[in-house]
């Protein structure tokens, strides 16, 4: 008997497919419930061994539907004499969601007395518990993609997962479009090899392309095989229409900025009028600022908490427990709470700032009144005038049921390299067999053997230019043809660095007390982590906001930030790299449509509608498929503003390419600034006169060929490509940030990756990691594909307006130029003074 067959689960007393056992039917009846059709459908599909994608609105019982087949299967299993291995693996994109689902499952499991054990495993789980789970695993394990990768890279992987029957993938849409999704797809392919009969269940409320997700859930065939049948699709219709409104404040809508300070009093009033509110923001710095300002205005002492990913895990768990117990009136949060979490008492979602995507808004709104038959109530609070347009477009999209999650990309090569090393950590592998396994994962379907071979060679040598350095040789092919680790320490290094989430270098923030002489004492509570580059801007005694408190910076000790509590009206606010979401293509089209249709302006606040009317009088408003380019003098400079509405990333790339072309035209460009809505370039040369004179170089300024030689020439000297390569090098394992007992600083990692990048560019320009870097840059920092689509859309449809002064539409982006780097009310005053001056000029 083989080891795998000896772990086979005992036979079960099968109920008829698609019907509930008496024990479960009684539990539903005792609660006054009846199983919903989609829950019974998943039960029937599981009995037939069919994988399923369930798309259902918030509150429809998706989670119970996903787990019901497993609970029934385990309930009907004969008692086991020893450890049974993991029966069901639940994977969530958020640690908080995994913990929340486990808590919700404990009710039916305990009330029915089901003979099973369920546990969570996240980065916050203790080392002792994680070690114990390897030799005594629970029946149901709720975890995250990174923990799945770690378990599969362990020698115990086959014993843990040999009897696996079901994998439940929650909020599937949020994972499959990222590198985490690539890693998860590869791990799912390995799980299918270890447990050939397993079925998958995907759960989601917001899906733009169901067929792609159905294919993602099942193994893909080899080149010569017939296409595999996709997972079954179960769609739940209905659900109460959400009640969404845009804040109608008595205060004037700001022209620019992202603080929404004008609305804090209105937000506090909305909190007071509801049981519990979730206040979503798009960045951690916004969360800190808004939490602090709400507390400053909170004369009624309403219990308000803060929740974001940089806070200490213990503090986050306390906030979650207080929410579950109904002890809070509001929580200011980021995306850490926007997926699937069921806080039953939440009756209002307040979204501060534009949502940047229709699907993201739908997801966040669903946190309120987490019941299918009750409408979710949401209040959108735009921070500036362009955000009013975006909020209106998002609201319209929500009522239409529109979804705009990005499509699934081809699998990333740096993730593939990481996975190859992980499989070598588990056991020696045959390259051909591993290639076939990898190609069965949807993002890597059709992966050419030559590309896979290059990935294996990279893990084995680092590539041609690096093969003489022993530290890059991590696997070696033996006489038996199998690839295995060159040294056991490689496995330890892999475990320390696994995953695809690359954050900026972080330092612990430790709250201490000071001696009588003002010297910070040792010890104290860790509040969370803050980015290293922000701390570099502080001097001892400077104040900053963190964990909802005003802290005084005392210095860095033992690689930790030492801080004390203090009072200051204008503390600095940490800015977190990569924290902003770009505007989606769908919402960008919605904003352009609003601007182009004066009949729709009646749905806008009066001051915003008047702003658009003045723009129509003083300049022009572009039609839906047009690009408006304005040129005007201001001070001693000449400005060009292009209103392309294609998102911050695409506009940054456009601005860099435009300045190169203007330089060639001898117009002396000095710089540019990009927002989600437009890009502005300023120069010493008279841009307006050059345009009006029909300068050939300017006539071709927005031609698509800028994405050819101009792009390559700029990329060759751009720091952005090095920044992208840094992330690729960390994910692939070329550079390791963490080592036993130590961690490289951000500067050390950057120096290491920059040196390697220069070597590869010079000696091996076709290196697999440079290929991965270009692919990442095209879809990430540069958004080349979106820029290309925009250039095609506006071909022959560019309207140039040469003005003698700034236009009303240009005021917001002009306020972004040369902002002072200050925080608090001082920043608001500077913005207001700048706005007043620009507005006076625009309106004269």
mmCIF file of C-alpha atoms in Angstrom, residues 594-758:
data_model
loop_
_atom_site.group_PDB
_atom_site.id
_atom_site.type_symbol
_atom_site.label_atom_id
_atom_site.label_comp_id
_atom_site.label_asym_id
_atom_site.label_seq_id
_atom_site.Cartn_x
_atom_site.Cartn_y
_atom_site.Cartn_z
ATOM 1 C CA UNK A 594 -20.176 63.762 -18.033
ATOM 2 C CA UNK A 595 -17.977 66.644 -19.163
ATOM 3 C CA UNK A 596 -19.136 66.294 -22.767
ATOM 4 C CA UNK A 597 -22.865 66.304 -21.909
ATOM 5 C CA UNK A 598 -24.151 69.606 -20.421
ATOM 6 C CA UNK A 599 -27.560 67.979 -19.843
ATOM 7 C CA UNK A 600 -26.000 65.814 -17.110
ATOM 8 C CA UNK A 601 -24.618 68.774 -15.154
ATOM 9 C CA UNK A 602 -27.925 69.269 -13.348
ATOM 10 C CA UNK A 603 -26.955 66.247 -11.207
ATOM 11 C CA UNK A 604 -23.765 67.982 -10.047
ATOM 12 C CA UNK A 605 -23.297 70.440 -7.153
ATOM 13 C CA UNK A 606 -23.970 74.015 -8.243
ATOM 14 C CA UNK A 607 -20.363 75.191 -7.908
ATOM 15 C CA UNK A 608 -19.077 72.241 -9.974
ATOM 16 C CA UNK A 609 -21.679 72.760 -12.707
ATOM 17 C CA UNK A 610 -20.790 76.486 -12.795
ATOM 18 C CA UNK A 611 -17.090 75.552 -13.117
ATOM 19 C CA UNK A 612 -17.842 73.504 -16.248
ATOM 20 C CA UNK A 613 -20.041 76.260 -17.701
ATOM 21 C CA UNK A 614 -17.248 78.804 -17.243
ATOM 22 C CA UNK A 615 -14.807 76.430 -18.941
ATOM 23 C CA UNK A 616 -17.213 76.184 -21.873
ATOM 24 C CA UNK A 617 -17.296 79.979 -22.130
ATOM 25 C CA UNK A 618 -13.573 80.703 -21.655
ATOM 26 C CA UNK A 619 -12.142 77.780 -23.604
ATOM 27 C CA UNK A 620 -13.861 74.578 -24.763
ATOM 28 C CA UNK A 621 -14.960 71.227 -23.363
ATOM 29 C CA UNK A 622 -13.871 68.137 -25.299
ATOM 30 C CA UNK A 623 -16.292 65.598 -26.702
ATOM 31 C CA UNK A 624 -16.148 62.021 -25.510
ATOM 32 C CA UNK A 625 -13.563 60.907 -28.098
ATOM 33 C CA UNK A 626 -11.500 64.115 -28.241
ATOM 34 C CA UNK A 627 -8.348 65.327 -26.503
ATOM 35 C CA UNK A 628 -8.297 68.941 -25.386
ATOM 36 C CA UNK A 629 -4.843 70.554 -25.267
ATOM 37 C CA UNK A 630 -4.641 74.066 -23.797
ATOM 38 C CA UNK A 631 -1.623 76.359 -23.892
ATOM 39 C CA UNK A 632 -1.309 79.589 -21.894
ATOM 40 C CA UNK A 633 1.292 81.754 -20.141
ATOM 41 C CA UNK A 634 1.457 82.075 -16.375
ATOM 42 C CA UNK A 635 4.147 84.123 -14.689
ATOM 43 C CA UNK A 636 7.407 83.658 -16.611
ATOM 44 C CA UNK A 637 6.497 80.216 -17.866
ATOM 45 C CA UNK A 638 4.401 78.777 -20.658
ATOM 46 C CA UNK A 639 2.094 75.855 -19.930
ATOM 47 C CA UNK A 640 0.493 73.045 -21.888
ATOM 48 C CA UNK A 641 -2.294 70.979 -20.282
ATOM 49 C CA UNK A 642 -3.686 67.822 -21.935
ATOM 50 C CA UNK A 643 -6.969 66.485 -20.526
ATOM 51 C CA UNK A 644 -6.765 62.796 -21.382
ATOM 52 C CA UNK A 645 -8.430 61.249 -18.285
ATOM 53 C CA UNK A 646 -6.397 58.022 -18.475
ATOM 54 C CA UNK A 647 -5.091 57.713 -14.934
ATOM 55 C CA UNK A 648 -2.023 58.869 -13.061
ATOM 56 C CA UNK A 649 0.352 56.134 -14.278
ATOM 57 C CA UNK A 650 -0.355 56.591 -18.000
ATOM 58 C CA UNK A 651 -0.116 60.373 -17.571
ATOM 59 C CA UNK A 652 3.283 60.133 -15.878
ATOM 60 C CA UNK A 653 4.604 58.225 -18.866
ATOM 61 C CA UNK A 654 2.953 60.671 -21.275
ATOM 62 C CA UNK A 655 4.499 63.621 -19.440
ATOM 63 C CA UNK A 656 7.986 62.123 -19.633
ATOM 64 C CA UNK A 657 7.660 61.452 -23.360
ATOM 65 C CA UNK A 658 6.177 64.874 -24.100
ATOM 66 C CA UNK A 659 9.069 66.645 -22.371
ATOM 67 C CA UNK A 660 11.563 64.701 -24.531
ATOM 68 C CA UNK A 661 9.777 65.770 -27.695
ATOM 69 C CA UNK A 662 9.494 69.366 -26.566
ATOM 70 C CA UNK A 663 13.203 69.349 -25.769
ATOM 71 C CA UNK A 664 13.942 68.286 -29.342
ATOM 72 C CA UNK A 665 11.733 71.145 -30.545
ATOM 73 C CA UNK A 666 13.978 73.563 -28.535
ATOM 74 C CA UNK A 667 11.079 74.761 -26.377
ATOM 75 C CA UNK A 668 13.036 74.232 -23.153
ATOM 76 C CA UNK A 669 10.600 72.147 -21.083
ATOM 77 C CA UNK A 670 11.270 72.470 -17.360
ATOM 78 C CA UNK A 671 9.010 69.797 -15.880
ATOM 79 C CA UNK A 672 5.575 68.243 -15.746
ATOM 80 C CA UNK A 673 2.949 67.070 -13.263
ATOM 81 C CA UNK A 674 0.360 64.313 -13.734
ATOM 82 C CA UNK A 675 -2.969 63.575 -12.077
ATOM 83 C CA UNK A 676 -5.648 61.018 -12.854
ATOM 84 C CA UNK A 677 -7.347 63.531 -15.124
ATOM 85 C CA UNK A 678 -4.663 65.510 -16.950
ATOM 86 C CA UNK A 679 -0.974 66.172 -17.492
ATOM 87 C CA UNK A 680 0.634 69.645 -17.462
ATOM 88 C CA UNK A 681 4.031 70.528 -18.933
ATOM 89 C CA UNK A 682 5.734 73.876 -18.360
ATOM 90 C CA UNK A 683 8.518 75.403 -20.431
ATOM 91 C CA UNK A 684 10.481 78.585 -21.046
ATOM 92 C CA UNK A 685 9.596 78.478 -24.761
ATOM 93 C CA UNK A 686 6.268 79.857 -26.005
ATOM 94 C CA UNK A 687 4.293 76.643 -26.454
ATOM 95 C CA UNK A 688 1.137 78.380 -27.650
ATOM 96 C CA UNK A 689 2.836 80.330 -30.440
ATOM 97 C CA UNK A 690 4.733 77.239 -31.584
ATOM 98 C CA UNK A 691 1.473 75.283 -31.809
ATOM 99 C CA UNK A 692 -0.304 78.132 -33.631
ATOM 100 C CA UNK A 693 2.543 78.438 -36.149
ATOM 101 C CA UNK A 694 2.055 74.804 -37.150
ATOM 102 C CA UNK A 695 5.472 73.610 -35.973
ATOM 103 C CA UNK A 696 5.817 70.106 -37.499
ATOM 104 C CA UNK A 697 7.373 68.750 -34.319
ATOM 105 C CA UNK A 698 4.343 69.866 -32.316
ATOM 106 C CA UNK A 699 1.876 68.650 -34.927
ATOM 107 C CA UNK A 700 3.251 65.149 -34.290
ATOM 108 C CA UNK A 701 3.543 65.632 -30.533
ATOM 109 C CA UNK A 702 0.887 63.039 -29.675
ATOM 110 C CA UNK A 703 1.666 60.544 -32.467
ATOM 111 C CA UNK A 704 1.729 56.888 -31.425
ATOM 112 C CA UNK A 705 5.361 56.530 -32.500
ATOM 113 C CA UNK A 706 6.338 58.122 -29.184
ATOM 114 C CA UNK A 707 5.930 54.593 -27.784
ATOM 115 C CA UNK A 708 8.750 53.380 -30.024
ATOM 116 C CA UNK A 709 12.206 54.917 -30.052
ATOM 117 C CA UNK A 710 11.308 57.746 -27.666
ATOM 118 C CA UNK A 711 10.057 55.283 -25.073
ATOM 119 C CA UNK A 712 13.064 52.995 -25.370
ATOM 120 C CA UNK A 713 15.518 55.904 -25.205
ATOM 121 C CA UNK A 714 13.838 57.318 -22.127
ATOM 122 C CA UNK A 715 13.585 53.909 -20.459
ATOM 123 C CA UNK A 716 17.310 53.338 -20.950
ATOM 124 C CA UNK A 717 18.039 56.241 -18.623
ATOM 125 C CA UNK A 718 14.972 56.202 -16.374
ATOM 126 C CA UNK A 719 15.086 55.377 -12.677
ATOM 127 C CA UNK A 720 11.598 53.869 -13.021
ATOM 128 C CA UNK A 721 12.907 50.786 -14.789
ATOM 129 C CA UNK A 722 15.459 50.273 -12.012
ATOM 130 C CA UNK A 723 12.666 50.645 -9.474
ATOM 131 C CA UNK A 724 10.636 47.990 -11.295
ATOM 132 C CA UNK A 725 13.681 45.709 -11.555
ATOM 133 C CA UNK A 726 14.164 46.003 -7.797
ATOM 134 C CA UNK A 727 10.759 44.418 -7.207
ATOM 135 C CA UNK A 728 11.342 41.739 -9.840
ATOM 136 C CA UNK A 729 14.729 40.860 -8.313
ATOM 137 C CA UNK A 730 13.175 40.486 -4.853
ATOM 138 C CA UNK A 731 10.243 38.336 -6.024
ATOM 139 C CA UNK A 732 12.412 36.068 -8.175
ATOM 140 C CA UNK A 733 14.864 35.484 -5.330
ATOM 141 C CA UNK A 734 17.839 37.078 -7.113
ATOM 142 C CA UNK A 735 18.232 39.501 -4.197
ATOM 143 C CA UNK A 736 17.113 38.408 -0.719
ATOM 144 C CA UNK A 737 15.997 41.069 1.690
ATOM 145 C CA UNK A 738 15.663 38.856 4.758
ATOM 146 C CA UNK A 739 18.352 36.630 6.217
ATOM 147 C CA UNK A 740 18.323 34.621 9.464
ATOM 148 C CA UNK A 741 18.464 37.151 12.286
ATOM 149 C CA UNK A 742 18.837 40.199 10.029
ATOM 150 C CA UNK A 743 17.198 42.196 7.271
ATOM 151 C CA UNK A 744 18.736 44.369 4.588
ATOM 152 C CA UNK A 745 17.865 48.036 4.744
ATOM 153 C CA UNK A 746 16.099 49.662 1.832
ATOM 154 C CA UNK A 747 19.323 51.346 0.745
ATOM 155 C CA UNK A 748 21.227 48.049 0.766
ATOM 156 C CA UNK A 749 18.563 46.369 -1.374
ATOM 157 C CA UNK A 750 18.496 49.282 -3.822
ATOM 158 C CA UNK A 751 22.284 49.382 -4.160
ATOM 159 C CA UNK A 752 22.391 45.617 -4.753
ATOM 160 C CA UNK A 753 19.634 45.610 -7.364
ATOM 161 C CA UNK A 754 20.966 48.693 -9.153
ATOM 162 C CA UNK A 755 24.400 47.091 -9.517
ATOM 163 C CA UNK A 756 22.943 43.852 -10.882
ATOM 164 C CA UNK A 757 20.641 45.780 -13.218
ATOM 165 C CA UNK A 758 23.571 47.667 -14.722
#
